[in-house]
mmCIF file of N, CA and C in Angstrom:
data_model
loop_
_atom_site.group_PDB
_atom_site.id
_atom_site.type_symbol
_atom_site.label_atom_id
_atom_site.label_comp_id
_atom_site.label_asym_id
_atom_site.label_seq_id
_atom_site.Cartn_x
_atom_site.Cartn_y
_atom_site.Cartn_z
ATOM 1 N N MET Q 29 -1.786 20.607 -15.325
ATOM 2 C CA MET Q 29 -1.462 19.417 -15.775
ATOM 3 C C MET Q 29 -2.407 18.864 -16.816
ATOM 4 N N ASP Q 30 -1.402 18.009 -17.542
ATOM 5 C CA ASP Q 30 -1.890 17.372 -19.462
ATOM 6 C C ASP Q 30 -3.093 16.482 -18.372
ATOM 7 N N ALA Q 31 -4.561 16.446 -18.998
ATOM 8 C CA ALA Q 31 -4.931 15.205 -18.335
ATOM 9 C C ALA Q 31 -4.881 13.828 -18.626
ATOM 10 N N LYS Q 32 -4.131 13.378 -19.661
ATOM 11 C CA LYS Q 32 -3.157 12.073 -19.816
ATOM 12 C C LYS Q 32 -2.320 11.494 -18.822
ATOM 13 N N VAL Q 33 -1.662 12.651 -18.417
ATOM 14 C CA VAL Q 33 -0.900 12.807 -16.722
ATOM 15 C C VAL Q 33 -1.545 12.331 -15.759
ATOM 16 N N LYS Q 34 -2.290 13.537 -15.672
ATOM 17 C CA LYS Q 34 -3.130 13.327 -14.443
ATOM 18 C C LYS Q 34 -4.093 11.965 -14.082
ATOM 19 N N ASN Q 35 -4.379 11.079 -15.568
ATOM 20 C CA ASN Q 35 -5.101 9.864 -15.595
ATOM 21 C C ASN Q 35 -4.212 8.966 -15.022
ATOM 22 N N LYS Q 36 -2.907 9.067 -15.706
ATOM 23 C CA LYS Q 36 -1.807 7.817 -15.210
ATOM 24 C C LYS Q 36 -0.963 7.975 -14.068
ATOM 25 N N ILE Q 37 -1.773 9.585 -13.406
ATOM 26 C CA ILE Q 37 -1.485 9.426 -11.975
ATOM 27 C C ILE Q 37 -2.472 9.062 -10.508
ATOM 28 N N ASN Q 38 -3.635 9.156 -11.413
ATOM 29 C CA ASN Q 38 -4.876 8.324 -10.471
ATOM 30 C C ASN Q 38 -4.491 7.171 -10.723
ATOM 31 N N ASN Q 39 -4.026 6.530 -12.092
ATOM 32 C CA ASN Q 39 -4.132 5.110 -12.379
ATOM 33 C C ASN Q 39 -3.029 4.487 -11.027
ATOM 34 N N ILE Q 40 -1.843 5.308 -10.797
ATOM 35 C CA ILE Q 40 -0.479 4.939 -10.378
ATOM 36 C C ILE Q 40 -1.553 4.888 -8.615
ATOM 37 N N ILE Q 41 -2.072 5.862 -8.517
ATOM 38 C CA ILE Q 41 -2.493 6.129 -7.047
ATOM 39 C C ILE Q 41 -3.388 4.575 -6.615
ATOM 40 N N ALA Q 42 -4.261 4.300 -7.700
ATOM 41 C CA ALA Q 42 -5.899 3.043 -7.649
ATOM 42 C C ALA Q 42 -4.689 1.876 -7.574
ATOM 43 N N GLU Q 43 -3.742 2.094 -7.897
ATOM 44 C CA GLU Q 43 -2.500 0.512 -8.251
ATOM 45 C C GLU Q 43 -2.154 0.413 -6.694
ATOM 46 N N LEU Q 44 -1.262 1.641 -6.293
ATOM 47 C CA LEU Q 44 -0.531 2.018 -5.159
ATOM 48 C C LEU Q 44 -1.903 1.143 -3.874
ATOM 49 N N ASN Q 45 -3.215 1.442 -3.890
ATOM 50 C CA ASN Q 45 -4.024 1.683 -2.463
ATOM 51 C C ASN Q 45 -4.340 -0.236 -2.657
ATOM 52 N N ALA Q 46 -3.986 -0.883 -4.068
ATOM 53 C CA ALA Q 46 -4.806 -1.964 -3.973
ATOM 54 C C ALA Q 46 -3.844 -2.780 -3.232
ATOM 55 N N LEU Q 47 -2.405 -2.491 -3.465
ATOM 56 C CA LEU Q 47 -1.381 -3.307 -3.276
ATOM 57 C C LEU Q 47 -1.408 -2.795 -1.650
ATOM 58 N N ALA Q 48 -1.524 -1.736 -1.352
ATOM 59 C CA ALA Q 48 -1.223 -1.426 -0.039
ATOM 60 C C ALA Q 48 -2.567 -2.109 0.704
ATOM 61 N N ARG Q 49 -3.706 -2.455 0.438
ATOM 62 C CA ARG Q 49 -4.971 -3.056 0.967
ATOM 63 C C ARG Q 49 -4.313 -4.746 1.053
ATOM 64 N N GLU Q 50 -3.752 -4.653 0.037
ATOM 65 C CA GLU Q 50 -3.136 -6.367 0.189
ATOM 66 C C GLU Q 50 -1.449 -6.587 1.243
ATOM 67 N N LEU Q 51 -1.365 -5.926 1.107
ATOM 68 C CA LEU Q 51 0.070 -6.058 2.072
ATOM 69 C C LEU Q 51 -0.944 -5.959 3.656
ATOM 70 N N ASP Q 52 -1.414 -5.405 3.727
ATOM 71 C CA ASP Q 52 -2.756 -4.813 5.316
ATOM 72 C C ASP Q 52 -3.274 -6.495 5.381
ATOM 73 N N ASP Q 53 -4.162 -6.490 4.295
ATOM 74 C CA ASP Q 53 -4.834 -8.441 4.740
ATOM 75 C C ASP Q 53 -3.738 -9.594 5.025
ATOM 76 N N ILE Q 54 -2.655 -9.605 4.082
ATOM 77 C CA ILE Q 54 -1.665 -10.360 4.510
ATOM 78 C C ILE Q 54 -0.773 -10.767 5.413
ATOM 79 N N SER Q 55 -0.571 -9.006 6.147
ATOM 80 C CA SER Q 55 0.028 -8.948 7.607
ATOM 81 C C SER Q 55 -1.263 -9.591 8.232
ATOM 82 N N GLN Q 56 -2.601 -9.124 8.129
ATOM 83 C CA GLN Q 56 -3.550 -9.732 9.568
ATOM 84 C C GLN Q 56 -3.918 -11.170 9.389
ATOM 85 N N GLY Q 57 -3.867 -11.430 8.431
ATOM 86 C CA GLY Q 57 -3.686 -12.658 8.224
ATOM 87 C C GLY Q 57 -2.655 -13.819 8.730
ATOM 88 N N ILE Q 58 -1.106 -13.534 8.730
ATOM 89 C CA ILE Q 58 -0.340 -13.454 9.437
ATOM 90 C C ILE Q 58 -0.395 -13.616 11.126
ATOM 91 N N ASN Q 59 -0.623 -12.637 11.222
ATOM 92 C CA ASN Q 59 -1.330 -12.228 12.814
ATOM 93 C C ASN Q 59 -2.412 -13.380 13.215
ATOM 94 N N ARG Q 60 -3.252 -13.452 12.176
ATOM 95 C CA ARG Q 60 -4.356 -14.288 12.963
ATOM 96 C C ARG Q 60 -3.748 -15.650 12.789
ATOM 97 N N GLU Q 61 -2.838 -16.232 11.850
ATOM 98 C CA GLU Q 61 -2.478 -17.616 11.762
ATOM 99 C C GLU Q 61 -1.298 -18.356 12.132
ATOM 100 N N PHE Q 62 -0.635 -17.365 12.396
ATOM 101 C CA PHE Q 62 0.716 -17.952 12.977
ATOM 102 C C PHE Q 62 1.266 -17.428 14.019
ATOM 103 N N LYS Q 63 1.774 -17.681 15.253
ATOM 104 C CA LYS Q 63 2.260 -17.174 16.494
ATOM 105 C C LYS Q 63 3.889 -17.220 16.275
ATOM 106 N N GLY Q 64 4.632 -16.609 17.413
ATOM 107 C CA GLY Q 64 6.156 -16.313 17.118
ATOM 108 C C GLY Q 64 6.420 -15.266 16.758
ATOM 109 N N ILE Q 65 7.489 -15.044 17.274
ATOM 110 C CA ILE Q 65 8.313 -13.674 16.693
ATOM 111 C C ILE Q 65 8.808 -13.651 15.453
ATOM 112 N N GLY Q 66 9.189 -14.355 14.541
ATOM 113 C CA GLY Q 66 8.964 -14.494 12.813
ATOM 114 C C GLY Q 66 7.721 -14.290 12.263
ATOM 115 N N ALA Q 67 6.402 -14.446 13.019
ATOM 116 C CA ALA Q 67 5.265 -13.944 12.548
ATOM 117 C C ALA Q 67 5.470 -12.379 13.387
ATOM 118 N N VAL Q 68 5.072 -11.891 13.780
ATOM 119 C CA VAL Q 68 5.518 -10.725 14.144
ATOM 120 C C VAL Q 68 6.162 -9.571 13.491
ATOM 121 N N LYS Q 69 7.237 -10.293 13.380
ATOM 122 C CA LYS Q 69 8.289 -9.219 12.480
ATOM 123 C C LYS Q 69 7.810 -9.378 10.989
ATOM 124 N N CYS Q 70 7.142 -10.432 10.755
ATOM 125 C CA CYS Q 70 6.718 -10.465 9.650
ATOM 126 C C CYS Q 70 5.559 -9.754 9.079
ATOM 127 N N ALA Q 71 4.855 -9.634 9.900
ATOM 128 C CA ALA Q 71 3.381 -8.792 9.548
ATOM 129 C C ALA Q 71 3.588 -7.546 10.028
ATOM 130 N N SER Q 72 4.733 -6.506 10.698
ATOM 131 C CA SER Q 72 5.298 -5.524 10.960
ATOM 132 C C SER Q 72 5.916 -4.882 9.755
ATOM 133 N N SER Q 73 7.167 -5.503 9.390
ATOM 134 C CA SER Q 73 7.261 -5.439 7.788
ATOM 135 C C SER Q 73 6.669 -4.988 7.158
ATOM 136 N N LEU Q 74 5.396 -6.301 6.951
ATOM 137 C CA LEU Q 74 4.117 -5.523 5.836
ATOM 138 C C LEU Q 74 3.081 -4.440 5.500
ATOM 139 N N GLN Q 75 3.427 -4.507 7.331
ATOM 140 C CA GLN Q 75 2.292 -2.957 7.550
ATOM 141 C C GLN Q 75 3.636 -1.137 7.296
ATOM 142 N N SER Q 76 4.878 -1.952 7.510
ATOM 143 C CA SER Q 76 5.450 -0.943 7.289
ATOM 144 C C SER Q 76 5.644 -0.463 5.383
ATOM 145 N N THR Q 77 5.678 -1.353 5.196
ATOM 146 C CA THR Q 77 6.088 -1.307 3.318
ATOM 147 C C THR Q 77 4.547 -0.993 3.163
ATOM 148 N N ALA Q 78 3.462 -1.243 3.914
ATOM 149 C CA ALA Q 78 1.958 -0.434 3.284
ATOM 150 C C ALA Q 78 2.363 0.954 3.271
ATOM 151 N N GLY Q 79 2.184 1.074 4.825
ATOM 152 C CA GLY Q 79 2.536 2.698 5.031
ATOM 153 C C GLY Q 79 3.342 3.168 4.222
ATOM 154 N N LYS Q 80 4.591 2.509 3.560
ATOM 155 C CA LYS Q 80 5.354 3.633 2.821
ATOM 156 C C LYS Q 80 4.364 3.905 1.515
ATOM 157 N N TYR Q 81 3.985 2.656 1.071
ATOM 158 C CA TYR Q 81 3.015 2.853 0.053
ATOM 159 C C TYR Q 81 1.834 4.348 -0.068
ATOM 160 N N GLN Q 82 0.914 4.216 0.905
ATOM 161 C CA GLN Q 82 0.193 5.197 1.573
ATOM 162 C C GLN Q 82 0.870 6.364 1.565
ATOM 163 N N ALA Q 83 2.535 6.763 1.963
ATOM 164 C CA ALA Q 83 3.155 7.922 1.761
ATOM 165 C C ALA Q 83 3.666 8.433 0.377
ATOM 166 N N VAL Q 84 3.642 7.391 -0.451
ATOM 167 C CA VAL Q 84 3.609 7.677 -1.877
ATOM 168 C C VAL Q 84 2.242 8.346 -2.607
ATOM 169 N N ILE Q 85 0.999 7.730 -2.071
ATOM 170 C CA ILE Q 85 -0.228 8.191 -2.461
ATOM 171 C C ILE Q 85 -0.100 9.311 -2.154
ATOM 172 N N GLN Q 86 0.198 10.042 -0.761
ATOM 173 C CA GLN Q 86 -0.184 11.242 -0.249
ATOM 174 C C GLN Q 86 0.204 12.164 -1.422
ATOM 175 N N GLU Q 87 2.038 11.790 -1.209
ATOM 176 C CA GLU Q 87 2.699 12.772 -2.515
ATOM 177 C C GLU Q 87 1.993 13.062 -3.921
ATOM 178 N N LEU Q 88 1.734 11.585 -4.398
ATOM 179 C CA LEU Q 88 1.222 11.562 -5.655
ATOM 180 C C LEU Q 88 -0.058 12.945 -6.209
ATOM 181 N N ARG Q 89 -1.230 12.513 -4.776
ATOM 182 C CA ARG Q 89 -2.383 13.128 -4.490
ATOM 183 C C ARG Q 89 -2.000 14.970 -4.789
ATOM 184 N N LYS Q 90 -0.818 15.155 -3.725
ATOM 185 C CA LYS Q 90 -0.472 16.802 -4.046
ATOM 186 C C LYS Q 90 0.064 17.349 -5.368
ATOM 187 N N MET Q 91 -0.358 16.504 -6.724
ATOM 188 C CA MET Q 91 0.271 16.769 -7.944
ATOM 189 C C MET Q 91 -0.703 17.429 -8.375
#
């Protein structure tokens, strides 16, 4: 693989990691600050999205 392409992939991985961490942080904040089924659903949705980003990261690392 070309070095430029590998560098771009690594940059994308870094950005996705940052997004996944931010979603996790927001989800944890919602769980701490809010109560009720809406908060649980929202936090769960954010966790699910973070997990999907992590799956994409794993696929990119295989390249």
